[in-house]
Tab-separated table of C-alpha atoms in Angstrom:
chain	number	residue	atom	x	y	z
A	143	MET	CA	-16.838	-20.116	-28.795
A	144	ASP	CA	-18.653	-19.492	-32.031
A	145	LYS	CA	-17.261	-22.064	-34.473
A	146	GLY	CA	-18.882	-20.168	-37.370
A	147	ILE	CA	-16.257	-17.418	-37.148
A	148	THR	CA	-13.240	-17.577	-39.420
A	149	LEU	CA	-10.464	-15.854	-37.503
A	150	PRO	CA	-7.645	-14.008	-39.227
A	151	VAL	CA	-4.182	-15.476	-38.810
A	152	ALA	CA	-1.900	-13.573	-36.432
A	153	THR	CA	1.643	-14.246	-37.558
A	154	HIS	CA	3.077	-12.452	-34.519
A	155	GLY	CA	0.356	-13.264	-32.006
A	156	ILE	CA	0.906	-12.960	-28.272
A	157	LYS	CA	0.452	-16.010	-26.084
A	158	LYS	CA	-2.798	-15.890	-24.148
A	159	ASP	CA	-2.614	-15.065	-20.444
A	160	ASN	CA	-4.916	-17.700	-18.917
A	161	ALA	CA	-4.544	-16.222	-15.436
A	162	ARG	CA	-7.068	-13.440	-15.867
A	163	SER	CA	-10.820	-13.150	-15.936
A	164	GLU	CA	-12.236	-12.409	-19.349
A	165	GLY	CA	-15.373	-12.083	-21.393
A	166	VAL	CA	-15.407	-13.124	-25.033
A	167	ILE	CA	-17.465	-11.307	-27.658
A	168	ASN	CA	-17.829	-13.121	-30.972
A	169	VAL	CA	-18.453	-10.987	-34.049
A	170	ARG	CA	-19.676	-13.036	-37.004
A	171	TRP	CA	-20.240	-11.483	-40.405
A	172	GLU	CA	-23.486	-12.328	-42.213
A	173	ALA	CA	-22.580	-11.532	-45.804
A	174	ALA	CA	-26.117	-11.951	-47.150
A	175	LYS	CA	-27.426	-9.291	-44.745
A	176	LYS	CA	-24.197	-7.262	-44.789
A	177	LYS	CA	-24.230	-6.973	-41.015
A	178	ALA	CA	-22.317	-8.152	-37.989
A	179	VAL	CA	-23.863	-10.454	-35.380
A	180	TYR	CA	-22.518	-10.024	-31.839
A	181	THR	CA	-22.693	-12.850	-29.287
A	182	TYR	CA	-21.591	-13.000	-25.669
A	183	ASN	CA	-22.091	-16.104	-23.512
A	184	GLU	CA	-23.898	-17.763	-26.432
A	185	LYS	CA	-26.507	-14.962	-26.461
A	186	PRO	CA	-26.925	-12.788	-29.580
A	187	TYR	CA	-27.099	-9.019	-29.126
A	188	THR	CA	-28.614	-6.495	-31.488
A	189	ASP	CA	-28.513	-3.713	-28.891
A	190	LEU	CA	-24.887	-2.999	-28.028
A	191	THR	CA	-26.011	-0.932	-25.035
A	192	LYS	CA	-27.381	-4.125	-23.471
A	193	LEU	CA	-24.142	-5.966	-24.323
A	194	SER	CA	-22.129	-3.227	-22.620
A	195	ALA	CA	-24.357	-3.434	-19.532
A	196	ASP	CA	-23.944	-7.223	-19.350
A	197	LEU	CA	-20.162	-6.863	-19.631
A	198	ALA	CA	-20.194	-4.347	-16.773
A	199	VAL	CA	-22.102	-6.859	-14.611
A	200	ALA	CA	-19.584	-9.588	-15.496
A	201	LYS	CA	-16.653	-7.298	-14.636
A	202	LYS	CA	-18.191	-6.404	-11.300
A	203	ALA	CA	-18.726	-10.098	-10.498
A	204	ALA	CA	-15.120	-10.896	-11.475
A	205	ASP	CA	-13.853	-8.043	-9.284
A	206	GLN	CA	-15.802	-9.396	-6.305
A	207	THR	CA	-14.577	-12.978	-6.675
A	208	GLY	CA	-11.002	-12.005	-7.461
A	209	SER	CA	-8.602	-13.793	-9.752
A	210	LYS	CA	-6.184	-16.582	-8.895
A	211	GLY	CA	-3.447	-15.456	-11.272
A	212	LYS	CA	-0.832	-12.733	-11.320
A	213	ASN	CA	-3.044	-10.511	-13.475
A	214	PRO	CA	-6.424	-9.993	-11.765
A	215	GLU	CA	-7.751	-7.442	-14.271
A	216	TYR	CA	-10.907	-8.290	-16.217
A	217	ARG	CA	-10.600	-8.013	-19.972
A	218	VAL	CA	-12.833	-8.436	-22.980
A	219	VAL	CA	-11.593	-10.402	-25.977
A	220	ILE	CA	-13.260	-9.642	-29.307
A	221	ARG	CA	-13.134	-12.557	-31.739
A	222	GLY	CA	-13.847	-10.967	-35.105
A	223	ASP	CA	-14.696	-12.772	-38.313
A	224	ARG	CA	-12.083	-12.048	-40.959
A	225	GLU	CA	-14.884	-11.678	-43.513
A	226	ALA	CA	-16.329	-8.652	-41.681
A	227	MET	CA	-16.578	-5.339	-43.437
A	228	PRO	CA	-14.341	-2.505	-42.170
A	229	GLY	CA	-16.086	-0.622	-39.397
A	230	ALA	CA	-18.330	-3.562	-38.422
A	231	PHE	CA	-16.801	-3.749	-34.940
A	232	ARG	CA	-17.597	-0.245	-33.774
A	233	LEU	CA	-19.212	-0.385	-30.360
A	234	ARG	CA	-21.281	2.729	-29.866
């Protein structure tokens, strides 16, 4: 987890389902550069096409190993910095 991200507060947040496989994308806002920095597995990505490809590989690996819980679906969690500009999270 990227500790440099300030998460927004979810007053009505849903409890996390720990029984599924997931990938976590951290989106940190660099105010000085006015741009978002994306990280996945501690690796920064400037090319979101490469990030998408790496997520597809992770999903395929999770599908092959299976999940121990009631919800075997792979999901991606996006942890976005609350300081990010609107539209910074668009994955193209």
